[in-house]
Short mmCIF file of C-alpha atoms in Angstrom, two decimals:
data_model
loop_
_atom_site.label_atom_id
_atom_site.label_comp_id
_atom_site.label_asym_id
_atom_site.label_seq_id
_atom_site.Cartn_x
_atom_site.Cartn_y
_atom_site.Cartn_z
CA MET A 23 0.00 0.00 0.00
CA ARG A 24 1.27 3.42 -0.93
CA LYS A 25 2.49 5.61 1.88
CA THR A 26 1.32 9.21 1.87
CA THR A 27 4.22 11.63 2.15
CA ILE A 28 4.05 15.05 3.79
CA ALA A 29 6.22 18.02 2.94
CA SER A 30 8.77 18.71 5.67
CA ASN A 31 7.64 22.33 6.02
CA ILE A 32 4.02 21.35 6.73
CA LYS A 33 2.88 20.61 10.27
CA PRO A 34 1.81 16.95 10.69
CA ILE A 35 -1.78 16.41 11.83
CA SER A 36 -2.10 13.98 14.71
CA ASN A 37 -5.22 15.27 16.44
CA ILE A 38 -7.94 13.77 14.26
CA ILE A 39 -10.49 12.38 16.68
CA ALA A 40 -13.60 10.45 15.72
CA ILE A 41 -16.47 10.38 18.22
CA THR A 42 -19.21 7.95 17.32
CA GLY A 43 -21.76 5.62 18.82
CA PRO A 44 -25.41 4.65 18.36
CA THR A 45 -27.98 7.33 17.69
CA ALA A 46 -29.03 9.40 20.74
CA CYS A 47 -26.05 8.30 22.87
CA GLY A 48 -24.75 11.86 23.52
CA LYS A 49 -22.06 12.40 20.87
CA THR A 50 -22.99 16.03 20.18
CA ALA A 51 -23.20 16.90 23.87
CA LEU A 52 -19.75 15.38 24.50
CA VAL A 53 -17.92 17.17 21.69
CA GLN A 54 -19.45 20.50 22.71
CA LYS A 55 -18.02 19.97 26.20
CA ILE A 56 -14.48 19.28 25.02
CA ALA A 57 -14.05 21.36 21.82
CA ARG A 58 -12.03 24.57 21.95
CA LYS A 59 -12.52 27.70 19.83
CA GLU A 60 -9.66 26.85 17.51
CA ASP A 61 -10.86 23.27 16.97
CA ILE A 62 -12.99 22.07 14.06
CA ILE A 63 -16.03 19.82 14.35
CA ILE A 64 -16.87 17.96 11.16
CA ASN A 65 -20.40 16.61 11.18
CA ALA A 66 -20.54 12.91 10.22
CA ASP A 67 -24.33 12.58 10.23
CA SER A 68 -25.60 12.11 6.68
CA ARG A 69 -28.89 13.85 7.49
CA GLN A 70 -27.70 16.81 9.56
CA LEU A 71 -25.68 18.03 6.59
CA TYR A 72 -28.89 18.79 4.67
CA LYS A 73 -30.69 22.11 4.88
CA HIS A 74 -34.27 22.24 6.21
CA LEU A 75 -33.95 19.01 8.25
CA ASN A 76 -33.66 20.18 11.87
CA ILE A 77 -35.98 18.75 14.52
CA GLY A 78 -36.19 15.21 13.15
CA VAL A 79 -32.41 14.78 12.89
CA ALA A 80 -31.60 16.43 16.26
CA LYS A 81 -29.42 19.01 14.51
CA PRO A 82 -27.42 21.34 16.80
CA SER A 83 -29.38 24.55 17.39
CA THR A 84 -28.48 27.81 15.65
CA PRO A 85 -26.80 29.23 18.83
CA GLU A 86 -24.78 25.99 19.14
CA GLN A 87 -23.70 26.22 15.52
CA ILE A 88 -22.52 29.78 16.15
CA ALA A 89 -20.76 28.89 19.41
CA TYR A 90 -18.92 25.82 18.09
CA PRO A 91 -16.76 25.48 14.94
CA TYR A 92 -19.02 23.15 12.92
CA ARG A 93 -18.47 22.01 9.36
CA LEU A 94 -20.97 20.13 7.14
CA ILE A 95 -24.05 21.35 9.00
CA ASP A 96 -26.74 22.77 6.69
CA HIS A 97 -24.24 22.16 3.92
CA GLN A 98 -26.36 20.68 1.13
CA PRO A 99 -29.80 21.35 -0.43
CA LEU A 100 -32.20 18.44 -0.07
CA HIS A 101 -32.42 17.82 -3.80
CA LYS A 102 -28.64 17.45 -4.21
CA PRO A 103 -26.99 14.15 -3.23
CA PHE A 104 -23.96 14.06 -0.94
CA THR A 105 -21.97 10.83 -1.10
CA ALA A 106 -19.46 9.19 1.22
CA TYR A 107 -16.82 10.12 -1.36
CA ASP A 108 -17.83 13.79 -1.05
CA PHE A 109 -17.50 13.46 2.73
CA LEU A 110 -14.05 11.91 2.43
CA GLU A 111 -12.86 14.66 0.11
CA HIS A 112 -14.16 17.33 2.49
CA VAL A 113 -12.27 15.79 5.41
CA LYS A 114 -9.05 15.58 3.37
CA THR A 115 -9.42 19.24 2.36
CA THR A 116 -9.94 20.25 5.99
CA VAL A 117 -6.84 18.33 7.08
CA LEU A 118 -4.72 20.02 4.39
CA GLU A 119 -5.97 23.42 5.51
CA GLN A 120 -5.03 22.64 9.11
CA GLN A 121 -1.51 21.62 8.13
CA HIS A 122 -0.91 25.29 7.36
CA ASN A 123 -2.62 26.48 10.53
CA PRO A 124 -0.08 27.86 13.05
CA HIS A 125 -2.45 27.07 15.95
CA SER A 126 -2.59 23.65 17.56
CA SER A 127 -6.17 22.88 16.55
CA ARG A 128 -7.88 19.51 16.65
CA ILE A 129 -10.28 18.02 14.14
CA PHE A 130 -13.28 16.21 15.61
CA ILE A 131 -15.32 13.99 13.30
CA VAL A 132 -18.61 13.42 15.08
CA GLY A 133 -21.71 11.49 14.04
CA GLY A 134 -23.37 8.15 13.55
CA THR A 135 -23.18 7.58 9.78
CA LEU A 136 -20.85 4.63 10.04
CA PHE A 137 -20.25 4.33 6.30
CA TYR A 138 -18.45 7.67 6.52
CA PHE A 139 -16.08 6.28 9.16
CA SER A 140 -15.61 3.10 7.14
CA ALA A 141 -14.64 5.25 4.15
CA LEU A 142 -12.09 7.12 6.28
CA GLU A 143 -10.46 3.92 7.53
CA ASN A 144 -10.69 1.70 4.46
CA GLY A 145 -10.67 4.19 1.63
CA LEU A 146 -13.16 4.84 -1.12
CA ILE A 147 -13.15 5.55 -4.83
CA ASP A 148 -15.45 7.89 -6.71
CA LEU A 149 -17.77 5.47 -8.47
CA LYS A 150 -19.60 7.95 -10.66
CA VAL A 151 -21.93 6.68 -13.34
CA ASP A 152 -23.00 8.06 -16.69
CA ASP A 153 -26.47 9.56 -16.17
CA SER A 154 -27.51 8.63 -19.70
CA LEU A 155 -26.71 4.98 -18.94
CA SER A 156 -28.86 5.11 -15.79
CA GLU A 157 -31.75 6.54 -17.81
CA GLN A 158 -31.28 3.85 -20.46
CA LEU A 159 -31.29 1.11 -17.80
CA ASN A 160 -34.48 2.50 -16.30
CA ARG A 161 -36.11 2.32 -19.73
CA GLU A 162 -34.88 -1.27 -20.15
CA TYR A 163 -36.31 -2.15 -16.75
CA MET A 164 -39.71 -0.71 -17.70
CA SER A 165 -39.67 -2.52 -21.06
CA TYR A 166 -38.18 -5.92 -20.23
CA GLY A 167 -38.44 -6.24 -16.44
CA LEU A 168 -35.88 -7.12 -13.78
CA PRO A 169 -34.93 -10.69 -14.92
CA LYS A 170 -33.15 -9.42 -18.03
CA LEU A 171 -31.07 -6.93 -16.03
CA ARG A 172 -30.25 -9.55 -13.39
CA ALA A 173 -29.04 -11.94 -16.10
CA GLU A 174 -26.65 -9.32 -17.51
CA LEU A 175 -25.21 -8.52 -14.06
CA LYS A 176 -24.77 -12.23 -13.27
CA GLU A 177 -22.93 -12.83 -16.54
CA ARG A 178 -20.62 -9.81 -16.29
CA ASP A 179 -19.97 -9.47 -12.52
CA LEU A 180 -20.85 -12.65 -10.64
CA ASP A 181 -19.25 -11.54 -7.35
CA HIS A 182 -21.32 -8.36 -7.20
CA PHE A 183 -24.42 -10.29 -8.28
CA ASN A 184 -24.01 -12.73 -5.38
CA GLN A 185 -23.75 -9.90 -2.84
CA ILE A 186 -26.54 -7.64 -4.05
CA ASP A 187 -30.26 -7.63 -3.20
CA LYS A 188 -31.53 -9.29 -6.38
CA ASN A 189 -35.11 -8.11 -5.85
CA ASN A 190 -34.19 -4.43 -5.56
CA PRO A 191 -34.44 -2.79 -9.03
CA ARG A 192 -32.62 0.36 -7.85
CA ARG A 193 -29.56 -1.63 -6.73
CA ILE A 194 -29.51 -3.78 -9.85
CA ILE A 195 -29.72 -0.69 -12.08
CA ARG A 196 -26.98 1.05 -10.07
CA ALA A 197 -24.70 -2.02 -10.32
CA LEU A 198 -25.19 -2.27 -14.09
CA ALA A 199 -24.68 1.48 -14.53
CA LEU A 200 -21.31 1.16 -12.74
CA LEU A 201 -20.40 -1.83 -14.88
CA ARG A 202 -21.33 -0.17 -18.17
CA THR A 203 -19.64 3.11 -17.19
CA HIS A 204 -16.30 1.68 -16.02
CA GLN A 205 -16.30 -1.62 -17.96
CA GLN A 206 -14.80 -3.38 -14.92
CA PRO A 207 -16.21 -5.55 -12.11
CA LEU A 208 -16.80 -3.78 -8.80
CA LYS A 209 -14.08 -5.79 -7.02
CA THR A 210 -11.50 -4.59 -9.55
CA LEU A 211 -12.57 -0.97 -9.07
CA GLN A 212 -12.41 -1.28 -5.27
CA ARG A 213 -8.75 -2.38 -5.39
CA LYS A 214 -7.90 1.14 -6.57
CA ARG A 215 -9.11 2.84 -3.40
CA LEU A 216 -6.60 4.52 -1.10
CA PRO A 217 -7.04 4.72 2.67
CA PHE A 218 -7.16 7.94 4.65
CA PRO A 219 -3.45 8.79 5.14
CA TYR A 220 -3.76 9.85 8.79
CA ARG A 221 -4.36 7.92 11.96
CA LEU A 222 -7.96 8.16 13.16
CA HIS A 223 -8.31 8.14 16.95
CA LYS A 224 -11.67 6.56 17.72
CA ILE A 225 -13.81 7.24 20.79
CA ILE A 226 -16.98 5.12 20.86
CA LEU A 227 -19.80 5.82 23.32
CA ILE A 228 -21.91 2.88 24.49
CA PRO A 229 -24.93 3.50 26.75
CA PRO A 230 -26.86 0.74 28.54
CA LYS A 231 -29.61 -0.64 26.33
CA GLN A 232 -32.55 0.40 28.49
CA THR A 233 -31.13 3.91 28.94
CA LEU A 234 -30.73 4.33 25.18
CA TRP A 235 -34.22 2.97 24.50
CA LYS A 236 -35.70 5.50 26.92
CA THR A 237 -33.69 8.36 25.36
CA ILE A 238 -34.90 7.40 21.88
CA GLU A 239 -38.51 7.27 23.03
CA THR A 240 -38.27 10.62 24.85
CA ARG A 241 -36.56 12.32 21.90
CA ALA A 242 -39.26 11.12 19.51
CA GLU A 243 -42.07 12.15 21.86
CA ASN A 244 -40.53 15.63 22.23
CA MET A 245 -40.63 16.04 18.45
CA PHE A 246 -44.40 15.69 18.66
CA ILE A 247 -44.89 18.26 21.43
CA ASN A 248 -47.04 20.99 19.84
CA ASP A 249 -46.66 19.01 16.59
CA ARG A 250 -43.18 20.52 16.08
CA LEU A 251 -41.99 17.92 13.57
CA ILE A 252 -45.30 17.98 11.69
CA HIS A 253 -45.05 21.77 11.34
CA GLU A 254 -41.44 21.49 10.14
CA VAL A 255 -42.40 19.04 7.39
CA LYS A 256 -45.27 21.30 6.32
CA GLN A 257 -42.84 24.25 6.15
CA ILE A 258 -40.45 22.24 4.00
CA LEU A 259 -43.27 21.43 1.60
CA LYS A 260 -44.35 25.09 1.50
CA GLN A 261 -40.84 26.03 0.35
CA GLY A 262 -41.36 24.08 -2.84
CA ILE A 263 -39.63 20.84 -1.83
CA SER A 264 -41.83 18.00 -3.02
CA LYS A 265 -43.02 15.05 -0.96
CA SER A 266 -41.20 12.77 -3.40
CA VAL A 267 -37.86 14.36 -2.40
CA LEU A 268 -38.58 13.74 1.30
CA LEU A 269 -39.70 10.18 0.59
CA LYS A 270 -36.58 9.53 -1.52
CA HIS A 271 -34.29 10.36 1.41
CA LYS A 272 -36.16 7.89 3.68
CA THR A 273 -35.03 9.93 6.67
CA ILE A 274 -36.44 8.68 9.97
CA GLY A 275 -39.23 11.02 11.08
CA TYR A 276 -39.68 12.83 7.78
CA LEU A 277 -40.74 9.67 5.95
CA GLU A 278 -43.35 8.85 8.61
CA ILE A 279 -44.71 12.41 8.83
CA THR A 280 -44.97 12.64 5.04
CA GLU A 281 -46.94 9.39 5.03
CA TYR A 282 -49.09 10.73 7.88
CA LEU A 283 -49.83 13.88 5.87
CA ASN A 284 -50.72 11.65 2.91
CA GLY A 285 -53.32 9.98 5.13
CA PHE A 286 -51.70 6.55 5.27
CA TYR A 287 -51.77 6.34 9.07
CA SER A 288 -52.50 8.24 12.26
CA ARG A 289 -50.31 10.59 14.29
CA GLU A 290 -49.89 7.91 16.97
CA THR A 291 -48.85 5.32 14.39
CA ALA A 292 -46.31 7.76 12.93
CA LEU A 293 -44.74 8.23 16.36
CA ALA A 294 -44.60 4.48 16.99
CA LYS A 295 -42.96 3.89 13.61
CA ILE A 296 -40.35 6.59 14.26
CA ILE A 297 -39.41 5.00 17.59
CA LYS A 298 -39.26 1.52 16.06
CA ARG A 299 -37.07 2.60 13.12
CA THR A 300 -34.73 4.58 15.40
CA LYS A 301 -34.21 1.56 17.68
CA LEU A 302 -33.54 -0.61 14.64
CA LEU A 303 -30.95 1.93 13.46
CA ALA A 304 -29.27 1.81 16.89
CA LYS A 305 -29.09 -1.99 16.70
CA HIS A 306 -27.46 -1.85 13.27
CA GLN A 307 -24.97 0.72 14.52
CA ILE A 308 -24.09 -1.49 17.52
CA THR A 309 -23.54 -4.45 15.19
CA TRP A 310 -20.96 -2.42 13.25
CA LEU A 311 -19.34 -0.87 16.32
CA LYS A 312 -18.66 -4.20 18.03
CA LYS A 313 -16.35 -5.13 15.13
CA GLN A 314 -14.12 -2.10 15.63
CA GLN A 315 -10.46 -2.50 16.53
CA HIS A 316 -7.92 -0.19 18.18
CA ALA A 317 -10.64 2.07 19.59
CA HIS A 318 -11.46 3.60 22.96
CA PHE A 319 -14.89 2.46 24.19
CA ILE A 320 -16.51 4.57 26.89
CA PHE A 321 -19.32 2.61 28.53
CA LEU A 322 -21.76 5.14 29.96
CA GLY A 323 -22.51 3.48 33.26
CA ALA A 324 -21.13 1.04 35.82
CA PRO A 325 -19.72 -2.38 34.82
CA THR A 326 -22.85 -4.08 36.21
CA ASP A 327 -24.96 -2.16 33.66
CA PHE A 328 -23.29 -4.05 30.81
CA ILE A 329 -22.01 -7.36 32.14
CA THR A 330 -24.28 -10.37 32.36
CA PRO A 331 -24.24 -12.47 35.57
CA HIS A 332 -21.87 -15.10 34.18
CA HIS A 333 -19.30 -12.35 33.53
CA THR A 334 -19.61 -10.51 36.82
CA ALA A 335 -17.35 -12.85 38.81
CA ASN A 336 -14.24 -11.75 36.95
CA THR A 337 -15.12 -8.05 36.80
CA PRO A 338 -12.57 -5.76 38.50
CA HIS A 339 -13.91 -3.64 41.34
CA HIS A 340 -15.00 -0.23 40.05
CA THR A 341 -14.15 2.72 42.23
CA SER A 342 -16.73 5.41 42.86
CA THR A 343 -14.27 8.30 42.76
CA GLY A 344 -14.72 11.19 40.36
CA HIS A 345 -11.42 10.47 38.64
CA PRO A 346 -11.36 8.94 35.18
CA PRO A 347 -11.33 5.14 35.54
CA THR A 348 -8.28 3.31 34.30
CA THR A 349 -8.54 0.94 31.37
CA CYS A 350 -10.38 -2.23 32.39
CA HIS A 351 -9.58 -5.57 30.81
CA PHE A 352 -11.88 -8.54 31.17
CA SER A 353 -11.40 -12.25 30.69
CA SER A 354 -14.47 -14.06 29.46
CA THR A 355 -15.89 -16.78 31.68
CA LYS A 356 -17.91 -18.40 28.90
CA GLN A 357 -17.23 -22.12 28.66
CA LYS A 358 -16.39 -23.41 25.23
CA SER A 359 -18.43 -26.39 24.15
CA PRO A 360 -16.73 -29.36 22.46
CA ARG A 361 -16.29 -28.69 18.78
CA HIS A 362 -18.73 -31.35 17.62
CA ALA A 363 -21.08 -31.36 20.60
CA THR A 364 -24.63 -32.04 19.47
CA ASN A 365 -26.42 -33.00 22.67
CA LYS A 366 -29.51 -31.01 23.58
CA LYS A 367 -28.14 -29.77 26.92
CA SER A 368 -25.07 -28.09 25.41
CA GLN A 369 -27.19 -26.53 22.67
CA GLN A 370 -29.51 -25.05 25.28
CA LYS A 371 -26.52 -23.70 27.21
CA ARG A 372 -25.11 -22.00 24.12
CA SER A 373 -28.54 -20.60 23.27
CA ALA A 374 -28.95 -19.13 26.77
CA THR A 375 -25.51 -17.50 26.58
CA SER A 376 -26.30 -16.07 23.15
CA THR A 377 -29.61 -14.63 24.35
CA SER A 378 -27.90 -13.06 27.35
CA LEU A 379 -25.32 -11.35 25.15
CA ILE A 380 -27.97 -10.10 22.74
CA GLU A 381 -29.74 -8.43 25.64
CA ASN A 382 -26.49 -6.58 26.34
CA TRP A 383 -25.95 -5.52 22.73
CA SER A 384 -23.62 -8.49 22.11
CA LEU A 385 -21.16 -5.85 23.23
CA THR A 386 -19.80 -6.65 26.66
CA PRO A 387 -16.50 -5.13 27.78
CA ASP A 388 -14.69 -8.48 27.77
CA ASN A 389 -15.34 -9.20 24.09
CA ILE A 390 -14.46 -5.61 23.16
CA VAL A 391 -10.91 -5.76 24.54
CA MET A 392 -10.29 -8.92 22.52
CA ASN A 393 -10.18 -6.67 19.43
CA ASN A 394 -7.27 -4.60 20.80
CA ASN A 395 -9.62 -1.96 22.17
CA LYS A 396 -9.52 -0.15 25.49
CA VAL A 397 -12.54 0.09 27.78
CA TYR A 398 -13.50 2.85 30.21
CA PHE A 399 -16.52 3.36 32.46
CA ALA A 400 -18.21 6.71 33.09
CA LYS A 401 -21.10 6.83 35.54
CA THR A 402 -21.70 10.55 34.95
CA SER A 403 -21.37 13.00 32.06
CA ASP A 404 -18.52 14.72 33.94
CA GLN A 405 -16.59 11.44 34.12
CA CYS A 406 -17.22 10.87 30.41
CA ARG A 407 -15.89 14.35 29.64
CA ALA A 408 -12.79 13.79 31.82
CA ILE A 409 -12.01 10.51 30.05
CA ALA A 410 -12.50 12.07 26.60
CA VAL A 411 -10.26 15.04 27.48
CA LYS A 412 -7.53 12.66 28.64
CA LEU A 413 -7.81 10.59 25.45
CA CYS A 414 -7.61 13.71 23.28
CA GLU A 415 -4.42 14.75 25.07
CA GLU A 416 -2.91 11.32 24.43
CA CYS A 417 -3.52 11.61 20.68
CA SER A 418 -0.37 13.67 20.21
CA HIS A 419 1.73 10.71 21.39
CA TYR A 420 0.76 8.63 18.34
CA PRO A 421 2.33 8.80 14.88
CA HIS A 422 0.35 11.17 12.67
CA SER A 423 0.15 8.97 9.58
CA GLN A 424 -0.38 5.33 8.84
CA VAL A 425 1.10 3.10 6.18
#
């Protein structure tokens, strides 16, 4: 892999700090507590970057946007797409600007759009397609149906065909548009991507499940106080933005309110659907986060809030002092079953263990440290802030770039 070189007269950037976690876990509140005036906060929420979307996406308020150095907030009109590649290019541009900055500023990348963070770590290429080809494929779909398009994709790019949702016309058309534009299979194109040339210091916030569920429910209910979210959607429509544009984005909250205004279901059903979709999003985010390596996980609570009974025996004693806790390492007490065990009792035991872990996000501190991560506990927001401040200070001790 090619190593990115930096001119000797340009200041290396080491303070690039990612703060992420499931939706509604307190990422915005944390970065506003630790950011300084000279720092930069790059929004990594794919919905907060759009204009007009405010209440439903929990966008920082106007006074907060003035008080803190945000980038990519209210950045894009709703009708214009903004891709992960666009995000990656914006971050690179910001880093280059800061290399010439005489002040010791830090760059915080904060949000829950995990594909953005994946692009930063693993790289991305600009897979643009010829618009005329997309239009042609749409006409072919209307004339000949999906089977013909599926057959072409299977013949020309079997790997991509095996991975894609074969019943989703939009994905099939997109895949064929890429293929016809670049005349190469997707796997070949992906080999050309280059990773982000700087080390990304990751801080991941993990709240207890029941706490997060309650926060999600309360946030959604607050959006409906005095019909605030309903009024916002009506205002968006009054400004000439069509319902089809809102429906195309499929943004949680705006999709449900648009359907409510179309008469498809009641106000109460809209609220219930918003809560359900938000919880499902949080679960998907947790699934991705538990695979992370070389990250700092801050568990927002005491060890007993996250560790199931069969783990508790080996849990180190947690002090109740106000000082930031030290890194805690855990050894799992799960018993491994024989490789080929098929008896009913062992299957039941494995099933019970699996259920217990699912209830705790499948994300207990002991399985997190197995991926070369570090784990911290913060019972209060002040403790969380103290830990984050300490981690930000430690960033300067790491090399600024990666091979």
